[in-house]
Amino acid sequence: MSNQAEHPALLIPGPIEFDDAVLQSMGHFSQSHVGPPLVATFGETLSMLRKLFQTSNPASQPFVISGSGTLGWDLVAANLIERGEDALVLHTGYFADSFAECFETYGAKATQLKAPIGDRPQLPEIEKALKEKHYKLISVTHVDTSTGVLSEVKALSELVHRISPETLVVVDGVCSVGCEEICFDEWGIDVVLTASQKAIGCPPGLSILMCSERAMETFKKRKTPPSSYFASFKNWLPIMQNYEAKKASYFATPPTQLINALHTTLTQILSRPLSERFAAHREASRRIKSTVTSYGLKQLATKPENQANGMTAIYLPEGVKAPDILPHILKKGVIFAGGLHKEIAAKYIRFGHMGVSVTDPKRDDIDRALKALKEGLGDAGVKV
C-alpha cells in the first residue's frame, strides 16, 4: 500500500503519479551540490540515462539541467542552429508551434510541415521538403501531448540520413521517453529532449537531453557563440562531463532533491528489461483504447499507427464539452486533462497512462479511471 496521503489519481499526460520511494527521495536531507555523495549520485544518474536512451557511444552526451521540458527547446535552438539557418519542424499539434516559435526567437528560420489534427506528416511529404531546401535540423514531436499522436521516429531518421545526411534529427520526447521505445544509437538520432515529470516518473523540474557525437561536433563548429547564457553547452558541457567522472564542478546550483529522485526512478526503471516496460505500456494502451471505443467515443488519432502508448486524447460526444465532464470524473477520484489544441480545446479530454500507474501491479489507477470515465459520461447525460 502507498504511504501517500489519499488523493485523486492523477491521470493526465504529466505530471504523473509518482512511486513512494521517488517521493521519499525528495525528502533527502540537504546536501552540498559539490560534495562527494551528491556528485556520485549525479554521475550515476547521467550514466543511467545512457541506458534509458539506449546509447553505448561514449561520445554521446547526457545533460540534466534545472528547468522544465521547454528548456530543452532552448538548449537545441541556442546551441545547434545559428541565426539565419533553417529548421524543418514536423507538426502534429500544439508543441510543434511552440518549438517553431523557440527557433525563431533565436533567429533561426522555422518551416512547419503540418498534418490534419490527429495525423502526422507522411514520409513522401517530408522527403519532398528535404529535397527542396537544406535544413540544419529537423524536429519531430515523438508524442504530441496535445493530440496523443505518435510519430514514427525510426523511419523518419532513416529517411533524413538517406536524403539529407547532414541534417540533425531532433526528437522532442517529453511525452515519450520512458513509455515509447527509443533506440538512440541504432536509429541514428542526434538529440532527444525530455522532462522528468512524465513517463520517467520524477517530479517536475528537470530538463533532460541526450545528444549524439554528431550533435556535439556541430556545436563545437559553431561560427557564433551560443545565443543563451544559462542554456549554453559551453557552460554545461564541462559540468556534465565532470559529474559523470565523479568530479565536483560548478556553473549553477542543481536541484539536489530532484537529482536524488531521478536517480531513484531510473534505478527502478532499469531494474527490469526496457522491453518489458514498453510492452506494459502498449498493453495498457490497447486496453484503454478498446474500452474507450466500447463507450462510443473516438480518438483524435484515428489511425492505430498514430496512437501513443502513454496517453489517449478522446473526443467528447456532440454537445458535451470538457468542463461539463471533468468535474464529474474528479468526483469519482480521478483527474483527467482538458484539451490543449487551440482549435478544438473544449471538444476533447486527455487521459495519461504512463509510469507507475501502468507498471505497478499493486495500483488500480487504470481500472479506476476507466470506471470514472464511464460514470462521468453518465452523470453528464451521455448514454454509454
CSV table of C-alpha atoms in Angstrom, one decimal:
chain,number,residue,atom,x,y,z
A,1,MET,CA,0.0,0.0,0.0
A,2,SER,CA,1.1,3.6,-0.7
A,3,ASN,CA,2.2,5.8,2.1
A,4,GLN,CA,1.0,8.9,0.3
A,5,ALA,CA,-2.0,10.9,1.6
A,6,GLU,CA,-5.3,9.9,0.0
A,7,HIS,CA,-5.7,11.8,-3.3
A,8,PRO,CA,-7.4,11.6,-6.7
A,9,ALA,CA,-5.5,9.5,-9.2
A,10,LEU,CA,-3.6,11.9,-11.4
A,11,LEU,CA,-4.0,10.6,-14.9
A,12,ILE,CA,-3.1,13.5,-17.1
A,13,PRO,CA,-0.2,13.4,-19.6
A,14,GLY,CA,2.2,14.6,-17.0
A,15,PRO,CA,2.9,15.2,-14.2
A,16,ILE,CA,2.0,11.6,-13.4
A,17,GLU,CA,1.6,9.6,-10.2
A,18,PHE,CA,4.9,9.0,-8.5
A,19,ASP,CA,6.3,6.0,-6.7
A,20,ASP,CA,6.6,6.3,-2.9
A,21,ALA,CA,10.4,5.7,-3.0
A,22,VAL,CA,10.8,8.5,-5.5
A,23,LEU,CA,8.8,10.9,-3.3
A,24,GLN,CA,10.8,9.8,-0.3
A,25,SER,CA,14.0,10.7,-2.2
A,26,MET,CA,12.7,14.3,-2.4
A,27,GLY,CA,12.9,14.4,1.3
A,28,HIS,CA,16.6,13.6,1.4
A,29,PHE,CA,18.5,15.7,3.9
A,30,SER,CA,20.2,18.8,2.4
A,31,GLN,CA,23.5,18.1,0.6
A,32,SER,CA,26.3,20.1,-0.9
A,33,HIS,CA,26.0,20.2,-4.7
A,34,VAL,CA,29.8,19.7,-4.9
A,35,GLY,CA,30.1,17.2,-2.1
A,36,PRO,CA,31.2,13.6,-2.9
A,37,PRO,CA,27.8,11.9,-2.1
A,38,LEU,CA,25.8,14.2,-4.5
A,39,VAL,CA,28.5,14.2,-7.1
A,40,ALA,CA,28.4,10.4,-7.1
A,41,THR,CA,24.6,10.3,-7.3
A,42,PHE,CA,24.6,12.8,-10.2
A,43,GLY,CA,27.3,10.9,-12.0
A,44,GLU,CA,25.4,7.6,-11.7
A,45,THR,CA,22.2,9.3,-12.9
A,46,LEU,CA,23.9,10.6,-16.1
A,47,SER,CA,25.3,7.1,-16.8
A,48,MET,CA,21.8,5.5,-16.2
A,49,LEU,CA,20.3,7.9,-18.7
A,50,ARG,CA,22.6,6.4,-21.4
A,51,LYS,CA,21.0,3.1,-20.7
A,52,LEU,CA,17.4,4.5,-20.8
A,53,PHE,CA,18.1,6.2,-24.2
A,54,GLN,CA,19.9,3.1,-25.4
A,55,THR,CA,23.2,4.7,-26.4
A,56,SER,CA,26.6,3.0,-25.8
A,57,ASN,CA,28.6,5.6,-27.7
A,58,PRO,CA,30.9,7.2,-25.1
A,59,ALA,CA,30.8,10.4,-27.2
A,60,SER,CA,27.0,10.8,-26.7
A,61,GLN,CA,26.4,13.4,-24.1
A,62,PRO,CA,23.6,13.5,-21.5
A,63,PHE,CA,22.5,16.7,-19.9
A,64,VAL,CA,20.4,17.2,-16.8
A,65,ILE,CA,19.6,20.8,-16.0
A,66,SER,CA,17.2,22.6,-13.7
A,67,GLY,CA,14.2,23.6,-15.8
A,68,SER,CA,11.1,22.2,-17.5
A,69,GLY,CA,11.0,20.2,-20.7
A,70,THR,CA,10.6,23.6,-22.5
A,71,LEU,CA,14.2,24.4,-21.7
A,72,GLY,CA,15.1,21.5,-24.0
A,73,TRP,CA,13.9,23.6,-26.9
A,74,ASP,CA,16.1,26.5,-25.9
A,75,LEU,CA,19.1,24.2,-25.5
A,76,VAL,CA,18.6,23.0,-29.1
A,77,ALA,CA,17.9,26.4,-30.5
A,78,ALA,CA,20.7,28.1,-28.7
A,79,ASN,CA,23.5,25.6,-29.4
A,80,LEU,CA,22.7,23.5,-32.6
A,81,ILE,CA,21.4,26.0,-35.1
A,82,GLU,CA,22.6,29.6,-35.8
A,83,ARG,CA,20.8,32.8,-36.8
A,84,GLY,CA,19.5,32.6,-40.4
A,85,GLU,CA,19.8,28.8,-40.7
A,86,ASP,CA,16.7,26.6,-41.5
A,87,ALA,CA,14.8,24.2,-39.3
A,88,LEU,CA,12.1,21.9,-40.6
A,89,VAL,CA,9.5,21.4,-37.8
A,90,LEU,CA,7.1,18.4,-38.2
A,91,HIS,CA,3.7,19.5,-36.8
A,92,THR,CA,1.4,17.0,-35.0
A,93,GLY,CA,-0.1,19.5,-32.6
A,94,TYR,CA,0.4,22.4,-30.2
A,95,PHE,CA,4.0,21.7,-29.3
A,96,ALA,CA,5.4,22.0,-32.8
A,97,ASP,CA,4.0,25.5,-32.9
A,98,SER,CA,5.9,26.3,-29.7
A,99,PHE,CA,9.2,24.7,-30.8
A,100,ALA,CA,9.0,26.6,-34.1
A,101,GLU,CA,8.5,29.9,-32.1
A,102,CYS,CA,11.5,29.0,-30.0
A,103,PHE,CA,13.7,28.5,-33.1
A,104,GLU,CA,12.6,31.9,-34.4
A,105,THR,CA,13.2,33.6,-31.1
A,106,TYR,CA,16.9,32.6,-31.5
A,107,GLY,CA,17.0,33.9,-35.1
A,108,ALA,CA,16.6,30.6,-37.0
A,109,LYS,CA,14.1,30.2,-39.8
A,110,ALA,CA,11.4,27.6,-38.9
A,111,THR,CA,9.4,25.9,-41.6
A,112,GLN,CA,6.5,23.8,-40.4
A,113,LEU,CA,5.2,20.8,-42.2
A,114,LYS,CA,1.7,20.3,-40.9
A,115,ALA,CA,-0.8,17.4,-40.8
A,116,PRO,CA,-4.5,17.4,-40.1
A,117,ILE,CA,-5.5,17.1,-36.4
A,118,GLY,CA,-4.9,13.6,-35.3
A,119,ASP,CA,-2.5,12.7,-38.1
A,120,ARG,CA,1.2,13.2,-38.8
A,121,PRO,CA,3.2,14.4,-41.8
A,122,GLN,CA,3.9,11.5,-44.2
A,123,LEU,CA,7.3,10.4,-45.3
A,124,PRO,CA,6.9,11.3,-49.0
A,125,GLU,CA,5.9,14.9,-47.9
A,126,ILE,CA,9.0,15.1,-45.7
A,127,GLU,CA,11.2,13.7,-48.4
A,128,LYS,CA,9.9,16.4,-50.8
A,129,ALA,CA,10.6,19.1,-48.3
A,130,LEU,CA,14.2,17.9,-47.6
A,131,LYS,CA,14.9,17.9,-51.3
A,132,GLU,CA,13.7,21.4,-51.8
A,133,LYS,CA,16.0,23.1,-49.2
A,134,HIS,CA,18.9,22.3,-46.9
A,135,TYR,CA,17.8,22.2,-43.3
A,136,LYS,CA,20.3,22.4,-40.5
A,137,LEU,CA,18.0,20.2,-38.4
A,138,ILE,CA,14.6,18.6,-38.5
A,139,SER,CA,12.5,18.3,-35.3
A,140,VAL,CA,9.7,15.9,-34.6
A,141,THR,CA,7.5,15.6,-31.5
A,142,HIS,CA,7.6,11.9,-30.7
A,143,VAL,CA,4.2,12.1,-28.9
A,144,ASP,CA,2.4,15.4,-29.0
A,145,THR,CA,0.8,15.8,-25.6
A,146,SER,CA,-2.0,18.0,-27.2
A,147,THR,CA,-3.2,15.3,-29.6
A,148,GLY,CA,-1.9,11.9,-28.5
A,149,VAL,CA,-0.3,11.5,-31.9
A,150,LEU,CA,2.7,9.2,-32.1
A,151,SER,CA,5.3,9.8,-34.8
A,152,GLU,CA,7.5,7.1,-36.4
A,153,VAL,CA,11.0,8.2,-35.4
A,154,LYS,CA,13.0,5.2,-36.8
A,155,ALA,CA,11.6,5.5,-40.4
A,156,LEU,CA,12.0,9.3,-40.2
A,157,SER,CA,15.6,9.1,-39.2
A,158,GLU,CA,16.4,6.6,-41.9
A,159,LEU,CA,14.8,9.0,-44.4
A,160,VAL,CA,16.7,12.0,-43.2
A,161,HIS,CA,20.1,10.1,-43.3
A,162,ARG,CA,19.3,9.0,-46.8
A,163,ILE,CA,18.1,12.2,-48.3
A,164,SER,CA,19.8,14.9,-46.3
A,165,PRO,CA,22.6,13.2,-44.3
A,166,GLU,CA,24.0,16.5,-42.8
A,167,THR,CA,20.6,17.4,-41.2
A,168,LEU,CA,20.4,16.7,-37.5
A,169,VAL,CA,17.5,14.6,-36.2
A,170,VAL,CA,16.0,16.2,-33.1
A,171,VAL,CA,13.3,14.4,-31.2
A,172,ASP,CA,11.0,16.1,-28.7
A,173,GLY,CA,10.5,13.2,-26.4
A,174,VAL,CA,8.9,15.0,-23.4
A,175,CYS,CA,5.8,12.7,-23.5
A,176,SER,CA,7.6,9.6,-24.9
A,177,VAL,CA,10.8,8.8,-23.0
A,178,GLY,CA,10.1,6.0,-20.6
A,179,CYS,CA,6.9,4.7,-22.3
A,180,GLU,CA,7.8,4.6,-26.0
A,181,GLU,CA,10.9,2.8,-27.4
A,182,ILE,CA,13.8,5.0,-28.4
A,183,CYS,CA,16.9,3.4,-29.7
A,184,PHE,CA,19.2,6.4,-29.8
A,185,ASP,CA,22.3,4.8,-31.5
A,186,GLU,CA,20.5,2.3,-33.7
A,187,TRP,CA,18.1,4.8,-35.1
A,188,GLY,CA,20.7,7.5,-35.7
A,189,ILE,CA,19.1,10.2,-33.6
A,190,ASP,CA,21.1,13.3,-32.8
A,191,VAL,CA,19.1,14.8,-29.9
A,192,VAL,CA,16.3,13.6,-27.7
A,193,LEU,CA,15.0,16.2,-25.2
A,194,THR,CA,12.6,15.3,-22.4
A,195,ALA,CA,11.5,16.2,-18.9
A,196,SER,CA,11.4,14.5,-15.6
A,197,GLN,CA,7.7,14.5,-14.8
A,198,LYS,CA,6.1,12.3,-17.4
A,199,ALA,CA,6.9,8.6,-18.0
A,200,ILE,CA,10.3,8.9,-16.4
A,201,GLY,CA,8.4,9.3,-13.1
A,202,CYS,CA,10.2,12.1,-11.3
A,203,PRO,CA,8.6,15.3,-10.0
A,204,PRO,CA,8.8,18.3,-12.4
A,205,GLY,CA,11.8,20.5,-12.6
A,206,LEU,CA,14.5,18.7,-14.7
A,207,SER,CA,15.2,19.2,-18.4
A,208,ILE,CA,16.9,16.2,-19.8
A,209,LEU,CA,18.8,15.8,-23.1
A,210,MET,CA,20.8,13.2,-24.9
A,211,CYS,CA,23.0,14.5,-27.7
A,212,SER,CA,24.9,12.4,-30.2
A,213,GLU,CA,28.5,12.7,-31.1
A,214,ARG,CA,27.5,14.4,-34.3
A,215,ALA,CA,25.4,17.0,-32.5
A,216,MET,CA,28.2,17.8,-30.2
A,217,GLU,CA,30.6,18.2,-33.1
A,218,THR,CA,28.0,20.5,-34.7
A,219,PHE,CA,28.0,22.6,-31.5
A,220,LYS,CA,31.8,22.8,-31.4
A,221,LYS,CA,31.9,24.0,-35.1
A,222,ARG,CA,29.6,27.0,-34.5
A,223,LYS,CA,30.6,30.2,-36.2
A,224,THR,CA,29.0,32.3,-33.5
A,225,PRO,CA,28.8,31.8,-29.7
A,226,PRO,CA,25.7,30.1,-28.2
A,227,SER,CA,22.8,32.7,-28.1
A,228,SER,CA,22.0,32.0,-24.5
A,229,TYR,CA,24.0,32.1,-21.2
A,230,PHE,CA,22.1,29.7,-19.0
A,231,ALA,CA,21.3,27.3,-21.9
A,232,SER,CA,24.8,27.3,-23.3
A,233,PHE,CA,26.5,24.0,-23.9
A,234,LYS,CA,29.8,25.9,-23.4
A,235,ASN,CA,28.8,26.4,-19.8
A,236,TRP,CA,27.1,23.0,-19.1
A,237,LEU,CA,29.2,20.5,-21.1
A,238,PRO,CA,32.2,20.5,-18.7
A,239,ILE,CA,29.9,20.3,-15.7
A,240,MET,CA,28.1,17.2,-17.1
A,241,GLN,CA,31.4,15.6,-18.1
A,242,ASN,CA,32.9,16.2,-14.7
A,243,TYR,CA,29.9,15.0,-12.8
A,244,GLU,CA,29.8,11.7,-14.8
A,245,ALA,CA,33.5,11.3,-14.0
A,246,LYS,CA,32.6,11.8,-10.3
A,247,LYS,CA,34.4,15.1,-10.1
A,248,ALA,CA,32.9,18.2,-8.4
A,249,SER,CA,32.1,21.0,-10.7
A,250,TYR,CA,30.1,24.2,-10.7
A,251,PHE,CA,28.2,26.5,-13.1
A,252,ALA,CA,24.8,26.8,-11.5
A,253,THR,CA,23.4,25.0,-8.5
A,254,PRO,CA,21.5,21.9,-9.5
A,255,PRO,CA,18.2,20.9,-7.7
A,256,THR,CA,19.8,18.3,-5.4
A,257,GLN,CA,16.5,16.8,-4.2
A,258,LEU,CA,15.3,16.2,-7.8
A,259,ILE,CA,18.7,14.6,-8.7
A,260,ASN,CA,18.1,12.1,-5.9
A,261,ALA,CA,14.6,11.4,-7.1
A,262,LEU,CA,15.7,11.0,-10.7
A,263,HIS,CA,18.4,8.6,-9.5
A,264,THR,CA,15.7,6.5,-7.7
A,265,THR,CA,13.3,6.3,-10.5
A,266,LEU,CA,16.0,5.5,-13.1
A,267,THR,CA,17.2,2.7,-10.8
A,268,GLN,CA,13.7,1.3,-10.7
A,269,ILE,CA,13.2,1.6,-14.4
A,270,LEU,CA,16.5,-0.1,-15.3
A,271,SER,CA,15.9,-2.9,-12.8
A,272,ARG,CA,13.9,-4.8,-15.4
A,273,PRO,CA,14.4,-5.0,-19.2
A,274,LEU,CA,13.2,-1.9,-21.1
A,275,SER,CA,11.4,-4.2,-23.5
A,276,GLU,CA,9.1,-5.3,-20.7
A,277,ARG,CA,8.3,-1.7,-19.7
A,278,PHE,CA,7.4,-0.7,-23.3
A,279,ALA,CA,5.3,-3.9,-23.7
A,280,ALA,CA,3.4,-3.0,-20.5
A,281,HIS,CA,2.6,0.5,-21.8
A,282,ARG,CA,1.5,-1.0,-25.2
A,283,GLU,CA,-0.8,-3.4,-23.4
A,284,ALA,CA,-2.3,-0.8,-21.1
A,285,SER,CA,-2.9,1.5,-24.1
A,286,ARG,CA,-4.5,-1.2,-26.1
A,287,ARG,CA,-6.9,-2.0,-23.3
A,288,ILE,CA,-7.8,1.7,-22.6
A,289,LYS,CA,-8.4,2.5,-26.3
A,290,SER,CA,-10.5,-0.6,-26.7
A,291,THR,CA,-12.6,0.3,-23.7
A,292,VAL,CA,-12.9,4.0,-24.8
A,293,THR,CA,-14.2,2.7,-28.2
A,294,SER,CA,-16.7,0.5,-26.5
A,295,TYR,CA,-18.1,3.6,-24.7
A,296,GLY,CA,-18.9,5.0,-28.2
A,297,LEU,CA,-16.0,7.6,-28.1
A,298,LYS,CA,-13.5,8.4,-30.8
A,299,GLN,CA,-9.8,9.4,-30.5
A,300,LEU,CA,-8.1,12.4,-32.1
A,301,ALA,CA,-5.6,9.9,-33.6
A,302,THR,CA,-7.9,7.6,-35.6
A,303,LYS,CA,-5.2,5.5,-37.2
A,304,PRO,CA,-3.7,2.8,-34.9
A,305,GLU,CA,-0.1,3.6,-36.0
A,306,ASN,CA,-0.6,7.2,-34.9
A,307,GLN,CA,-1.8,6.4,-31.4
A,308,ALA,CA,0.6,6.9,-28.5
A,309,ASN,CA,1.0,4.3,-25.8
A,310,GLY,CA,1.3,6.7,-22.8
A,311,MET,CA,-1.8,8.8,-23.4
A,312,THR,CA,-5.1,8.9,-25.2
A,313,ALA,CA,-6.8,12.0,-26.5
A,314,ILE,CA,-10.6,11.4,-26.6
A,315,TYR,CA,-13.3,13.4,-28.4
A,316,LEU,CA,-16.4,14.0,-26.4
A,317,PRO,CA,-19.9,13.4,-27.7
A,318,GLU,CA,-21.5,16.2,-29.7
A,319,GLY,CA,-22.8,18.9,-27.3
A,320,VAL,CA,-20.6,17.8,-24.4
A,321,LYS,CA,-17.6,20.0,-23.5
A,322,ALA,CA,-14.6,19.2,-21.3
A,323,PRO,CA,-15.8,21.5,-18.4
A,324,ASP,CA,-19.1,19.5,-18.5
A,325,ILE,CA,-17.5,16.2,-17.7
A,326,LEU,CA,-14.2,16.7,-15.9
A,327,PRO,CA,-15.8,17.7,-12.6
A,328,HIS,CA,-17.9,14.6,-12.6
A,329,ILE,CA,-14.7,12.5,-13.2
A,330,LEU,CA,-13.0,14.3,-10.4
A,331,LYS,CA,-15.8,13.4,-8.0
A,332,LYS,CA,-15.0,9.7,-8.8
A,333,GLY,CA,-11.4,10.3,-7.6
A,334,VAL,CA,-9.7,10.7,-11.0
A,335,ILE,CA,-8.1,13.7,-12.7
A,336,PHE,CA,-8.1,13.9,-16.5
A,337,ALA,CA,-6.8,16.8,-18.5
A,338,GLY,CA,-8.9,19.0,-20.8
A,339,GLY,CA,-8.0,19.7,-24.4
A,340,LEU,CA,-4.9,21.7,-25.4
A,341,HIS,CA,-5.1,22.0,-29.1
A,342,LYS,CA,-6.4,25.6,-29.6
A,343,GLU,CA,-8.7,24.7,-32.5
A,344,ILE,CA,-10.7,22.1,-30.6
A,345,ALA,CA,-9.7,22.5,-26.9
A,346,ALA,CA,-13.2,22.2,-25.4
A,347,LYS,CA,-14.2,19.2,-27.6
A,348,TYR,CA,-11.9,16.6,-26.1
A,349,ILE,CA,-10.1,15.3,-22.9
A,350,ARG,CA,-6.8,13.7,-22.4
A,351,PHE,CA,-6.1,10.5,-20.4
A,352,GLY,CA,-2.5,9.9,-19.3
A,353,HIS,CA,-1.4,6.3,-18.7
A,354,MET,CA,2.3,6.0,-18.1
A,355,GLY,CA,4.8,5.2,-15.4
A,356,VAL,CA,3.8,3.5,-12.1
A,357,SER,CA,0.1,3.7,-13.0
A,358,VAL,CA,0.9,1.1,-15.7
A,359,THR,CA,3.9,-0.7,-14.3
A,360,ASP,CA,3.0,-1.2,-10.6
A,361,PRO,CA,0.7,-4.3,-10.3
A,362,LYS,CA,-0.5,-3.1,-6.9
A,363,ARG,CA,-2.1,0.0,-8.3
A,364,ASP,CA,-5.6,0.1,-9.7
A,365,ASP,CA,-5.3,3.6,-11.3
A,366,ILE,CA,-6.3,2.4,-14.8
A,367,ASP,CA,-9.3,0.4,-13.8
A,368,ARG,CA,-10.5,3.3,-11.6
A,369,ALA,CA,-10.0,5.8,-14.4
A,370,LEU,CA,-12.0,3.7,-17.0
A,371,LYS,CA,-14.8,3.3,-14.4
A,372,ALA,CA,-14.8,7.0,-13.6
A,373,LEU,CA,-14.9,7.9,-17.3
A,374,LYS,CA,-17.9,5.7,-17.9
A,375,GLU,CA,-19.8,7.0,-14.8
A,376,GLY,CA,-18.7,10.6,-15.5
A,377,LEU,CA,-20.2,10.4,-19.0
A,378,GLY,CA,-23.5,9.1,-17.5
A,379,ASP,CA,-23.5,12.0,-15.0
A,380,ALA,CA,-23.1,14.4,-17.9
A,381,GLY,CA,-26.1,12.9,-19.6
A,382,VAL,CA,-24.3,10.6,-22.1
A,383,LYS,CA,-25.7,7.1,-22.5
A,384,VAL,CA,-22.8,4.5,-22.5
